[in-house]
Amino acid sequence: MAPQPMTDPWTLRMPAAMATTLRQHLFPGDGDEHGAVIGASVVATARGTRLLARRLYLAEDGVDYVPGQRGYRMLTATFVRDRVRDCRSQGLAYLAVHCHGGTTHVGFSGTDLASHERGYPALRDILGSTPAGGLVFATDAVAGDLWLPDGGRAELERAVITGWPIKTLYPEPPPPPTSDPTYDRQSRVFGDRGQAILAAQKVAVVGAGGAGSLIVEYLARLGVGELVIIDPDRVEETNLPRLAGARACDARTWLTDPARPGWLQSLGHRYATPKVRVARRVARQANGRIHVHALRADVTQSTIAANLVDCDYLFLAADSMQARLVVNALIHQYLIPGVQVGAKVQVGPGGVVTDVFSVVRPLAPGFGCLWCNGLISPARLQDEALTAEQLRQQRYVQDEAVHAPSVISLNAVASAHAVDDYLHTVTGLLPTGYEPRWRRFHPLVPTGPQRVRCDIPRAAADCTECSETGRLGQGHNAPLPTK
Ligand SMILES: [Zn+2]
Ligand SMILES: [Zn+2]
């Protein structure tokens, strides 16, 4: 991946648990000023530069945060020195944090800015390749002054707290957006502000099959501005019952008919429409202004996964363990919320259906993960590495492996719930304190309450993926588990 230059806008992303700890430290209810330092990975992308909060160092009042010589309070020289060294050794930006009064408006005082002039040039020199800077928080606002390695200076545009709901803090409330009459009926639910948020989003859908094709259609019609759709496969005739937007001609059914000679059938399979092209067509039919990146590729390739690091949300609708491994890592490493969806029909001996369910697993950075919850199997990862090779050889052979059962309505249940979660979390409609559950919908269970099963995902304290000692907030400072 070619390194991007650090450009505007500068944004900060912070996992919800860290944001809660910081909030309790800054606003304990005493109305006084408190201090801390955040160490943040720096991810420069075509959509701007993201600071990913990885380390939070709380300054103890009276020990690390003391009466100032020029201002009201200051971090001690020892505290600053040790944290800057820590940030430098981990490749992180150094961000000194303090609080002001107020709620939705915040800015640095003249005394604050004068102290930045005195202190940050030296800190920036020690850090070398990452910025130094300061953040000031009010209860519902943040402003930032960043001193860049190239000698430039930038302001923080906003901070995104990646919990449920996803919360965005600005130095002051942004101006009201203009309303778009197309969305009149739905903006009555989440407002012009919610509609503007959707239009500014870049969302990935990994897997453009039964569930993914529906998710693409829902997102495009909601007015999401930019989609990345990733899937390596082409349309087959057996996909038509559940692939949103697919036509018989996409599967080249006149060539793949079993009555045709084998070579014609092969040709049909080889030139069938890629699933991502069908998905792009659906998205554009829904919304002429949408920007779609249709990648007929595998998310486990590092060059493909690199397209997702600046997304705002990730939908995982591919069944492979390898795709789970990579998307799970992206969510925690790059602080991008997401969800895994699926549907399953279990068939026992004699072809008897034993269980049917749809599943929705919302994933927020640092909040339990697919590894912690036993949903990534090392044994199956190994098997897939083998069968992927075999599949490549068999792809154009008529007599392929028998496919698992799959039904559009089961996919629709999972996809609709996942998109509904997304919609309500990004537009800020979820109540604070909302607890995300992983849900399984079992349509064949006779009693009502058992038809929807909810689990609170587990989070292992030392998880290599979603914990602070693992990938969480590492950004480009760690490799992704890609090929
Ligand atoms: Zn201040
Ligand atoms: Zn985990």
CSV table of C-alpha atoms and ligand atoms in Angstrom, one decimal:
chain,number,residue,atom,x,y,z
A,1,MET,CA,0.0,0.0,0.0
A,2,ALA,CA,1.5,3.3,-1.0
A,3,PRO,CA,1.7,5.7,2.0
A,4,GLN,CA,-0.7,8.6,1.8
A,5,PRO,CA,0.4,12.1,2.9
A,6,MET,CA,-1.2,13.4,6.1
A,7,THR,CA,-4.1,15.6,4.9
A,8,ASP,CA,-7.2,17.4,6.2
A,9,PRO,CA,-9.6,16.7,7.6
A,10,TRP,CA,-8.1,15.4,10.8
A,11,THR,CA,-10.4,13.3,12.9
A,12,LEU,CA,-10.0,11.3,16.1
A,13,ARG,CA,-11.6,7.9,16.7
A,14,MET,CA,-11.9,6.4,20.2
A,15,PRO,CA,-13.4,3.1,21.4
A,16,ALA,CA,-16.4,3.7,23.7
A,17,ALA,CA,-14.8,2.1,26.8
A,18,MET,CA,-11.8,4.5,26.6
A,19,ALA,CA,-14.1,7.4,26.0
A,20,THR,CA,-16.1,6.5,29.2
A,21,THR,CA,-12.9,6.3,31.3
A,22,LEU,CA,-11.7,9.6,30.0
A,23,ARG,CA,-15.1,11.3,30.6
A,24,GLN,CA,-15.2,10.1,34.2
A,25,HIS,CA,-11.7,11.4,34.7
A,26,LEU,CA,-12.3,14.8,33.1
A,27,PHE,CA,-15.9,15.4,34.4
A,28,PRO,CA,-16.1,13.8,37.9
A,29,GLY,CA,-18.7,16.4,38.9
A,30,ASP,CA,-16.3,18.8,40.8
A,31,GLY,CA,-16.3,21.4,38.0
A,32,ASP,CA,-12.5,21.5,38.1
A,33,GLU,CA,-9.9,21.1,35.4
A,34,HIS,CA,-8.3,17.6,34.9
A,35,GLY,CA,-5.7,16.3,32.5
A,36,ALA,CA,-4.6,13.2,30.5
A,37,VAL,CA,-2.6,12.2,27.5
A,38,ILE,CA,-3.8,10.1,24.5
A,39,GLY,CA,-1.4,8.1,22.4
A,40,ALA,CA,-2.9,7.7,18.9
A,41,SER,CA,-2.0,5.8,15.8
A,42,VAL,CA,-1.9,7.9,12.7
A,43,VAL,CA,-3.7,6.6,9.6
A,44,ALA,CA,-3.4,8.9,6.5
A,45,THR,CA,-6.0,8.1,3.9
A,46,ALA,CA,-7.5,9.7,0.8
A,47,ARG,CA,-10.5,10.8,3.0
A,48,GLY,CA,-8.2,12.6,5.5
A,49,THR,CA,-6.1,11.6,8.4
A,50,ARG,CA,-7.4,9.5,11.3
A,51,LEU,CA,-6.0,9.5,14.8
A,52,LEU,CA,-6.9,6.2,16.4
A,53,ALA,CA,-6.8,6.5,20.2
A,54,ARG,CA,-4.7,3.5,21.4
A,55,ARG,CA,-3.3,4.5,24.8
A,56,LEU,CA,-5.0,6.6,27.5
A,57,TYR,CA,-2.7,7.9,30.3
A,58,LEU,CA,-4.7,9.6,33.1
A,59,ALA,CA,-2.8,12.4,34.9
A,60,GLU,CA,-3.3,12.1,38.7
A,61,ASP,CA,-4.4,15.4,40.2
A,62,GLY,CA,-1.7,17.0,42.4
A,63,VAL,CA,0.9,14.5,41.3
A,64,ASP,CA,1.0,14.6,37.4
A,65,TYR,CA,-1.4,17.5,37.0
A,66,VAL,CA,-0.4,20.4,39.2
A,67,PRO,CA,-0.9,24.2,39.5
A,68,GLY,CA,0.7,25.9,36.5
A,69,GLN,CA,3.4,28.5,36.4
A,70,ARG,CA,1.6,30.5,33.6
A,71,GLY,CA,-1.8,28.8,33.3
A,72,TYR,CA,-4.2,27.3,35.9
A,73,ARG,CA,-2.9,23.7,35.7
A,74,MET,CA,-0.2,21.8,33.8
A,75,LEU,CA,1.1,18.3,33.3
A,76,THR,CA,4.4,17.8,35.1
A,77,ALA,CA,7.6,17.7,33.0
A,78,THR,CA,8.2,14.1,34.1
A,79,PHE,CA,4.7,12.9,33.1
A,80,VAL,CA,5.0,14.6,29.7
A,81,ARG,CA,8.5,13.3,29.1
A,82,ASP,CA,7.6,9.7,29.9
A,83,ARG,CA,4.4,9.7,27.8
A,84,VAL,CA,6.2,11.3,24.8
A,85,ARG,CA,8.8,8.6,25.0
A,86,ASP,CA,6.1,5.9,25.2
A,87,CYS,CA,4.3,7.4,22.1
A,88,ARG,CA,7.6,7.7,20.2
A,89,SER,CA,8.5,4.0,20.9
A,90,GLN,CA,5.0,2.8,19.7
A,91,GLY,CA,4.8,5.1,16.7
A,92,LEU,CA,1.9,7.1,18.2
A,93,ALA,CA,0.9,10.8,18.1
A,94,TYR,CA,1.0,12.5,21.5
A,95,LEU,CA,-2.2,14.4,22.5
A,96,ALA,CA,-2.3,16.3,25.8
A,97,VAL,CA,-5.9,16.5,27.0
A,98,HIS,CA,-7.7,18.8,29.4
A,99,CYS,CA,-11.2,20.0,30.1
A,100,HIS,CA,-13.2,23.2,30.1
A,101,GLY,CA,-16.7,24.0,31.3
A,102,GLY,CA,-19.6,24.2,28.9
A,103,THR,CA,-21.4,21.5,26.8
A,104,THR,CA,-21.6,21.8,23.0
A,105,HIS,CA,-19.0,24.6,22.4
A,106,VAL,CA,-15.3,24.4,23.3
A,107,GLY,CA,-12.1,26.2,22.2
A,108,PHE,CA,-8.6,26.8,23.5
A,109,SER,CA,-7.9,29.8,25.7
A,110,GLY,CA,-5.1,32.3,24.9
A,111,THR,CA,-3.1,30.8,27.8
A,112,ASP,CA,-3.6,27.3,26.3
A,113,LEU,CA,-2.4,28.4,22.8
A,114,ALA,CA,0.6,30.2,24.3
A,115,SER,CA,1.6,27.0,26.1
A,116,HIS,CA,1.3,25.1,22.9
A,117,GLU,CA,3.7,27.5,21.2
A,118,ARG,CA,6.2,27.0,24.0
A,119,GLY,CA,5.9,23.2,24.3
A,120,TYR,CA,4.7,21.4,21.1
A,121,PRO,CA,7.6,22.2,18.7
A,122,ALA,CA,10.0,20.4,21.0
A,123,LEU,CA,7.6,17.4,21.5
A,124,ARG,CA,7.1,17.2,17.8
A,125,ASP,CA,10.9,17.0,17.3
A,126,ILE,CA,11.1,14.2,19.9
A,127,LEU,CA,8.3,12.2,18.2
A,128,GLY,CA,9.8,12.5,14.7
A,129,SER,CA,7.2,11.1,12.4
A,130,THR,CA,4.0,11.6,14.3
A,131,PRO,CA,2.2,14.8,15.4
A,132,ALA,CA,2.1,16.4,18.9
A,133,GLY,CA,-0.9,18.4,20.0
A,134,GLY,CA,-3.5,19.2,22.5
A,135,LEU,CA,-7.2,18.4,22.9
A,136,VAL,CA,-9.7,20.3,25.0
A,137,PHE,CA,-13.1,18.7,25.9
A,138,ALA,CA,-16.4,20.1,27.1
A,139,THR,CA,-19.0,17.5,28.0
A,140,ASP,CA,-20.3,17.3,24.4
A,141,ALA,CA,-17.5,19.0,22.3
A,142,VAL,CA,-13.9,18.7,21.5
A,143,ALA,CA,-11.3,20.9,19.8
A,144,GLY,CA,-7.7,20.0,18.8
A,145,ASP,CA,-4.5,21.8,17.9
A,146,LEU,CA,-2.1,19.5,16.0
A,147,TRP,CA,1.5,20.2,15.3
A,148,LEU,CA,2.5,18.1,12.3
A,149,PRO,CA,5.9,16.4,11.6
A,150,ASP,CA,6.3,18.5,8.4
A,151,GLY,CA,6.2,21.7,10.4
A,152,GLY,CA,2.5,22.4,9.5
A,153,ARG,CA,-0.4,22.8,11.9
A,154,ALA,CA,-3.9,21.5,11.7
A,155,GLU,CA,-7.2,21.6,13.7
A,156,LEU,CA,-9.1,18.6,14.7
A,157,GLU,CA,-12.4,18.5,12.7
A,158,ARG,CA,-14.3,16.0,14.9
A,159,ALA,CA,-14.0,13.0,17.2
A,160,VAL,CA,-15.9,9.8,16.6
A,161,ILE,CA,-16.6,7.6,19.6
A,162,THR,CA,-17.2,4.1,18.2
A,163,GLY,CA,-19.8,2.8,20.6
A,164,TRP,CA,-23.6,2.3,20.5
A,165,PRO,CA,-24.7,4.9,19.5
A,166,ILE,CA,-21.8,6.2,17.5
A,167,LYS,CA,-21.2,9.7,18.9
A,168,THR,CA,-19.5,12.5,17.1
A,169,LEU,CA,-18.1,15.5,18.9
A,170,TYR,CA,-17.2,18.9,17.2
A,171,PRO,CA,-15.7,22.1,18.5
A,172,GLU,CA,-19.2,23.6,18.0
A,173,PRO,CA,-22.4,22.2,16.5
A,174,PRO,CA,-22.1,22.0,12.7
A,175,PRO,CA,-24.5,24.2,10.7
A,176,PRO,CA,-27.9,22.7,9.8
A,177,PRO,CA,-27.8,20.8,6.5
A,178,THR,CA,-30.0,21.6,3.6
A,179,SER,CA,-32.9,19.1,3.2
A,180,ASP,CA,-33.2,16.8,0.2
A,181,PRO,CA,-36.8,16.3,-0.8
A,182,THR,CA,-36.0,12.8,-2.2
A,183,TYR,CA,-35.6,11.6,1.4
A,184,ASP,CA,-38.6,13.6,2.8
A,185,ARG,CA,-40.3,10.5,4.2
A,186,GLN,CA,-37.3,8.9,5.9
A,187,SER,CA,-35.7,12.1,7.1
A,188,ARG,CA,-39.0,12.5,9.1
A,189,VAL,CA,-37.5,9.7,11.2
A,190,PHE,CA,-33.9,10.8,11.6
A,191,GLY,CA,-33.9,14.4,10.4
A,192,ASP,CA,-31.9,16.2,7.7
A,193,ARG,CA,-28.9,15.9,10.0
A,194,GLY,CA,-29.2,12.1,9.9
A,195,GLN,CA,-29.6,12.2,6.1
A,196,ALA,CA,-26.5,14.3,5.8
A,197,ILE,CA,-24.6,11.9,8.0
A,198,LEU,CA,-25.6,9.0,5.7
A,199,ALA,CA,-24.6,10.9,2.6
A,200,ALA,CA,-21.1,11.5,4.0
A,201,GLN,CA,-20.6,7.8,4.9
A,202,LYS,CA,-18.3,5.3,3.3
A,203,VAL,CA,-19.5,1.8,4.0
A,204,ALA,CA,-18.2,-1.5,3.0
A,205,VAL,CA,-20.1,-4.7,2.2
A,206,VAL,CA,-17.9,-7.7,2.1
A,207,GLY,CA,-19.7,-10.5,0.3
A,208,ALA,CA,-22.2,-9.6,-2.4
A,209,GLY,CA,-24.2,-12.8,-2.3
A,210,GLY,CA,-27.7,-13.4,-0.8
A,211,ALA,CA,-27.3,-11.2,2.3
A,212,GLY,CA,-24.7,-8.8,0.9
A,213,SER,CA,-26.9,-8.0,-2.2
A,214,LEU,CA,-29.8,-7.0,0.0
A,215,ILE,CA,-27.6,-4.9,2.3
A,216,VAL,CA,-26.3,-3.0,-0.7
A,217,GLU,CA,-29.8,-2.3,-1.9
A,218,TYR,CA,-30.9,-1.1,1.6
A,219,LEU,CA,-27.8,1.1,2.0
A,220,ALA,CA,-28.1,2.6,-1.4
A,221,ARG,CA,-31.8,3.4,-1.0
A,222,LEU,CA,-31.2,5.0,2.4
A,223,GLY,CA,-28.8,7.4,0.8
A,224,VAL,CA,-25.4,6.3,1.9
A,225,GLY,CA,-22.9,8.3,-0.2
A,226,GLU,CA,-20.1,5.8,-0.9
A,227,LEU,CA,-20.0,2.0,-1.0
A,228,VAL,CA,-17.2,-0.5,-1.3
A,229,ILE,CA,-18.5,-3.9,-2.4
A,230,ILE,CA,-16.1,-6.9,-2.4
A,231,ASP,CA,-16.8,-10.3,-3.8
A,232,PRO,CA,-14.8,-12.6,-6.0
A,233,ASP,CA,-17.6,-14.6,-7.5
A,234,ARG,CA,-19.8,-14.5,-10.7
A,235,VAL,CA,-23.5,-15.0,-10.8
A,236,GLU,CA,-24.7,-18.6,-11.2
A,237,GLU,CA,-28.2,-19.8,-12.1
A,238,THR,CA,-28.7,-21.2,-8.5
A,239,ASN,CA,-28.1,-17.7,-7.1
A,240,LEU,CA,-31.1,-16.2,-8.9
A,241,PRO,CA,-33.7,-17.1,-6.3
A,242,ARG,CA,-31.9,-14.9,-3.7
A,243,LEU,CA,-29.5,-12.4,-5.3
A,244,ALA,CA,-31.1,-8.9,-5.3
A,245,GLY,CA,-31.1,-7.4,-8.8
A,246,ALA,CA,-29.7,-10.4,-10.6
A,247,ARG,CA,-31.3,-11.4,-13.9
A,248,ALA,CA,-31.2,-14.7,-15.7
A,249,CYS,CA,-28.9,-13.2,-18.3
A,250,ASP,CA,-26.3,-12.4,-15.6
A,251,ALA,CA,-25.9,-16.1,-15.1
A,252,ARG,CA,-25.6,-16.7,-18.9
A,253,THR,CA,-28.3,-19.3,-18.5
A,254,TRP,CA,-28.6,-19.8,-22.3
A,255,LEU,CA,-25.0,-21.1,-22.2
A,256,THR,CA,-24.9,-22.9,-18.9
A,257,ASP,CA,-28.0,-25.0,-19.6
A,258,PRO,CA,-27.1,-28.7,-19.0
A,259,ALA,CA,-28.3,-29.5,-22.5
A,260,ARG,CA,-25.4,-27.4,-24.0
A,261,PRO,CA,-22.0,-28.9,-24.8
A,262,GLY,CA,-19.5,-28.8,-21.9
A,263,TRP,CA,-17.3,-26.2,-23.5
A,264,LEU,CA,-20.2,-23.8,-24.0
A,265,GLN,CA,-21.3,-24.2,-20.4
A,266,SER,CA,-17.7,-23.4,-19.3
A,267,LEU,CA,-17.8,-20.3,-21.4
A,268,GLY,CA,-21.1,-19.3,-19.8
A,269,HIS,CA,-19.7,-19.7,-16.2
A,270,ARG,CA,-16.5,-17.9,-17.1
A,271,TYR,CA,-18.3,-14.8,-18.6
A,272,ALA,CA,-21.2,-14.6,-16.2
A,273,THR,CA,-21.6,-11.2,-14.6
A,274,PRO,CA,-19.5,-10.7,-11.4
A,275,LYS,CA,-21.8,-10.4,-8.3
A,276,VAL,CA,-20.2,-7.0,-7.5
A,277,ARG,CA,-21.4,-5.6,-10.9
A,278,VAL,CA,-24.9,-6.7,-10.2
A,279,ALA,CA,-24.7,-5.0,-6.8
A,280,ARG,CA,-23.3,-1.8,-8.3
A,281,ARG,CA,-26.2,-1.8,-10.8
A,282,VAL,CA,-28.7,-2.1,-8.0
A,283,ALA,CA,-27.0,0.7,-6.0
A,284,ARG,CA,-27.0,3.1,-8.9
A,285,GLN,CA,-30.6,2.4,-9.9
A,286,ALA,CA,-31.5,3.3,-6.3
A,287,ASN,CA,-29.4,6.4,-6.1
A,288,GLY,CA,-27.8,8.1,-9.1
A,289,ARG,CA,-25.4,10.1,-7.0
A,290,ILE,CA,-23.9,7.1,-5.1
A,291,HIS,CA,-20.2,6.4,-5.5
A,292,VAL,CA,-19.6,2.7,-5.8
A,293,HIS,CA,-16.3,0.8,-5.7
A,294,ALA,CA,-17.1,-2.7,-7.1
A,295,LEU,CA,-14.1,-4.9,-6.4
A,296,ARG,CA,-14.3,-8.4,-7.8
A,297,ALA,CA,-11.7,-9.7,-5.4
A,298,ASP,CA,-11.1,-11.4,-2.1
A,299,VAL,CA,-11.0,-9.3,1.1
A,300,THR,CA,-8.2,-11.6,2.4
A,301,GLN,CA,-5.7,-10.0,-0.2
A,302,SER,CA,-3.8,-7.2,1.5
A,303,THR,CA,-4.3,-4.8,-1.4
A,304,ILE,CA,-8.1,-5.3,-1.2
A,305,ALA,CA,-8.4,-5.0,2.6
A,306,ALA,CA,-6.4,-1.7,2.3
A,307,ASN,CA,-9.5,-0.2,0.7
A,308,LEU,CA,-11.5,-0.6,3.9
A,309,VAL,CA,-9.3,1.3,6.4
A,310,ASP,CA,-11.0,4.6,5.9
A,311,CYS,CA,-14.6,3.2,6.0
A,312,ASP,CA,-17.2,4.3,8.6
A,313,TYR,CA,-18.8,0.9,8.9
A,314,LEU,CA,-18.2,-2.6,7.7
A,315,PHE,CA,-20.8,-5.2,6.8
A,316,LEU,CA,-19.5,-8.8,6.8
A,317,ALA,CA,-21.8,-10.9,4.7
A,318,ALA,CA,-19.3,-13.5,3.4
A,319,ASP,CA,-19.3,-17.0,4.9
A,320,SER,CA,-15.6,-17.8,4.9
A,321,MET,CA,-13.5,-18.0,8.1
A,322,GLN,CA,-10.8,-16.1,6.3
A,323,ALA,CA,-13.1,-13.2,5.6
A,324,ARG,CA,-14.2,-13.2,9.2
A,325,LEU,CA,-10.6,-13.2,10.4
A,326,VAL,CA,-9.7,-10.1,8.2
A,327,VAL,CA,-12.9,-8.1,8.8
A,328,ASN,CA,-12.7,-8.8,12.6
A,329,ALA,CA,-9.1,-7.5,12.6
A,330,LEU,CA,-10.1,-4.4,10.6
A,331,ILE,CA,-12.8,-3.5,13.0
A,332,HIS,CA,-10.6,-3.4,16.1
A,333,GLN,CA,-7.3,-2.4,14.5
A,334,TYR,CA,-8.8,0.6,12.6
A,335,LEU,CA,-11.7,1.4,15.1
A,336,ILE,CA,-14.4,0.9,12.5
A,337,PRO,CA,-17.7,-0.5,13.8
A,338,GLY,CA,-19.4,-3.3,11.9
A,339,VAL,CA,-21.6,-6.3,11.9
A,340,GLN,CA,-21.5,-9.9,10.8
A,341,VAL,CA,-24.6,-11.4,9.3
A,342,GLY,CA,-25.6,-14.8,8.2
A,343,ALA,CA,-28.3,-17.4,7.8
A,344,LYS,CA,-28.2,-21.1,8.1
A,345,VAL,CA,-30.3,-24.1,7.3
A,346,GLN,CA,-29.1,-27.3,9.1
A,347,VAL,CA,-30.0,-30.5,7.4
A,348,GLY,CA,-29.7,-33.8,9.2
A,349,PRO,CA,-29.8,-37.5,8.0
A,350,GLY,CA,-32.2,-38.1,5.2
A,351,GLY,CA,-32.4,-34.5,4.2
A,352,VAL,CA,-34.5,-33.5,7.3
A,353,VAL,CA,-34.3,-29.8,8.2
A,354,THR,CA,-33.1,-29.7,11.8
A,355,ASP,CA,-32.6,-26.0,12.4
A,356,VAL,CA,-33.1,-22.7,10.5
A,357,PHE,CA,-31.8,-19.4,11.7
A,358,SER,CA,-30.7,-15.9,10.8
A,359,VAL,CA,-27.9,-14.2,12.8
A,360,VAL,CA,-26.8,-10.6,13.4
A,361,ARG,CA,-23.7,-9.9,15.4
A,362,PRO,CA,-22.9,-6.2,15.8
A,363,LEU,CA,-19.2,-5.5,16.4
A,364,ALA,CA,-17.9,-2.3,18.0
A,365,PRO,CA,-14.1,-1.8,18.4
A,366,GLY,CA,-12.9,-3.2,21.7
A,367,PHE,CA,-16.3,-4.7,22.4
A,368,GLY,CA,-16.0,-8.5,22.3
A,369,CYS,CA,-15.0,-10.0,19.0
A,370,LEU,CA,-15.5,-13.0,16.8
A,371,TRP,CA,-12.3,-14.5,18.2
A,372,CYS,CA,-13.3,-14.0,21.9
A,373,ASN,CA,-16.6,-15.7,21.1
A,374,GLY,CA,-15.3,-18.8,19.4
A,375,LEU,CA,-16.6,-17.8,16.0
A,376,ILE,CA,-13.2,-18.0,14.2
A,377,SER,CA,-12.0,-21.6,14.1
A,378,PRO,CA,-8.3,-22.1,13.5
A,379,ALA,CA,-9.1,-25.6,12.1
A,380,ARG,CA,-11.6,-24.3,9.6
A,381,LEU,CA,-9.1,-21.5,8.6
A,382,GLN,CA,-6.7,-24.3,7.7
A,383,ASP,CA,-9.3,-26.3,5.8
A,384,GLU,CA,-10.3,-23.3,3.8
A,385,ALA,CA,-6.7,-22.6,2.8
A,386,LEU,CA,-6.8,-26.1,1.3
A,387,THR,CA,-10.2,-26.1,-0.3
A,388,ALA,CA,-9.7,-22.7,-1.8
A,389,GLU,CA,-7.0,-24.2,-4.0
A,390,GLN,CA,-9.2,-27.2,-4.9
A,391,LEU,CA,-12.1,-24.9,-5.6
A,392,ARG,CA,-10.0,-22.8,-8.0
A,393,GLN,CA,-9.3,-26.0,-10.0
A,394,GLN,CA,-12.9,-27.1,-9.9
A,395,ARG,CA,-14.5,-23.8,-10.6
A,396,TYR,CA,-15.4,-24.5,-14.2
A,397,VAL,CA,-16.2,-28.2,-13.8
A,398,GLN,CA,-19.9,-28.7,-14.0
A,399,ASP,CA,-20.2,-31.1,-11.2
A,400,GLU,CA,-19.2,-28.8,-8.3
A,401,ALA,CA,-19.5,-29.5,-4.6
A,402,VAL,CA,-23.1,-29.5,-3.3
A,403,HIS,CA,-24.0,-26.0,-2.0
A,404,ALA,CA,-25.4,-25.3,1.5
A,405,PRO,CA,-29.1,-24.5,1.5
A,406,SER,CA,-29.9,-20.8,1.4
A,407,VAL,CA,-33.2,-18.8,1.3
A,408,ILE,CA,-33.8,-15.1,0.5
A,409,SER,CA,-36.2,-14.5,3.4
A,410,LEU,CA,-33.7,-15.8,6.0
A,411,ASN,CA,-31.0,-13.5,4.5
A,412,ALA,CA,-33.5,-10.6,4.5
A,413,VAL,CA,-34.2,-11.0,8.3
A,414,ALA,CA,-30.5,-10.8,9.1
A,415,SER,CA,-29.7,-8.0,6.6
A,416,ALA,CA,-32.7,-5.9,7.6
A,417,HIS,CA,-31.7,-6.1,11.3
A,418,ALA,CA,-28.1,-5.3,10.5
A,419,VAL,CA,-28.9,-2.3,8.4
A,420,ASP,CA,-31.5,-1.1,10.9
A,421,ASP,CA,-28.8,-1.2,13.7
A,422,TYR,CA,-26.4,0.7,11.4
A,423,LEU,CA,-29.0,3.4,10.6
A,424,HIS,CA,-30.0,4.0,14.2
A,425,THR,CA,-26.4,4.0,15.6
A,426,VAL,CA,-24.9,6.4,12.9
A,427,THR,CA,-27.8,8.8,13.1
A,428,GLY,CA,-27.5,8.9,16.9
A,429,LEU,CA,-31.0,7.7,17.5
A,430,LEU,CA,-30.1,4.9,19.9
A,431,PRO,CA,-30.5,5.8,23.6
A,432,THR,CA,-27.2,6.3,25.5
A,433,GLY,CA,-26.6,3.1,27.4
A,434,TYR,CA,-28.0,0.9,24.6
A,435,GLU,CA,-26.5,-2.6,25.0
A,436,PRO,CA,-25.9,-4.3,21.7
A,437,ARG,CA,-26.9,-8.0,21.6
A,438,TRP,CA,-26.0,-10.7,19.2
A,439,ARG,CA,-29.3,-12.0,17.9
A,440,ARG,CA,-30.4,-15.3,16.3
A,441,PHE,CA,-33.8,-15.6,14.8
A,442,HIS,CA,-35.3,-19.1,14.7
A,443,PRO,CA,-38.5,-19.1,12.7
A,444,LEU,CA,-39.3,-22.8,13.4
A,445,VAL,CA,-39.3,-22.5,17.2
A,446,PRO,CA,-42.9,-22.8,18.5
A,447,THR,CA,-42.8,-20.5,21.5
A,448,GLY,CA,-42.5,-16.7,20.9
A,449,PRO,CA,-39.7,-15.7,23.4
A,450,GLN,CA,-37.5,-18.5,22.1
A,451,ARG,CA,-37.7,-17.4,18.5
A,452,VAL,CA,-35.3,-14.6,19.1
A,453,ARG,CA,-32.2,-15.5,21.1
A,454,CYS,CA,-30.0,-12.7,22.4
A,455,ASP,CA,-26.4,-13.1,23.7
A,456,ILE,CA,-24.1,-10.5,25.2
A,457,PRO,CA,-20.8,-11.1,23.4
A,458,ARG,CA,-17.9,-12.0,25.7
A,459,ALA,CA,-14.7,-10.0,25.7
A,460,ALA,CA,-11.5,-11.7,26.8
A,461,ALA,CA,-9.3,-9.3,28.7
A,462,ASP,CA,-6.1,-10.4,26.9
A,463,CYS,CA,-7.6,-11.0,23.4
A,464,THR,CA,-5.0,-10.5,20.7
A,465,GLU,CA,-7.6,-8.8,18.5
A,466,CYS,CA,-10.0,-6.6,20.5
A,467,SER,CA,-8.0,-5.7,23.7
A,468,GLU,CA,-5.7,-2.9,24.4
A,469,THR,CA,-2.8,-5.3,24.4
A,470,GLY,CA,-3.9,-6.6,21.1
A,471,ARG,CA,-4.8,-5.0,17.8
A,472,LEU,CA,-7.1,-2.4,19.2
A,473,GLY,CA,-6.3,1.0,17.6
A,474,GLN,CA,-3.0,-0.2,16.1
A,475,GLY,CA,-3.8,1.1,12.7
A,476,HIS,CA,-0.9,0.8,10.3
A,477,ASN,CA,1.4,-0.1,13.2
A,478,ALA,CA,0.5,-3.8,12.9
A,479,PRO,CA,0.0,-6.0,9.8
A,480,LEU,CA,-3.5,-7.3,9.0
A,481,PRO,CA,-4.0,-11.1,8.9
A,482,THR,CA,-4.2,-10.9,5.1
A,483,LYS,CA,-2.4,-12.9,2.3
B,1,ZN,ZN,-7.7,25.3,28.7
B,2,ZN,ZN,-11.6,-10.4,21.2
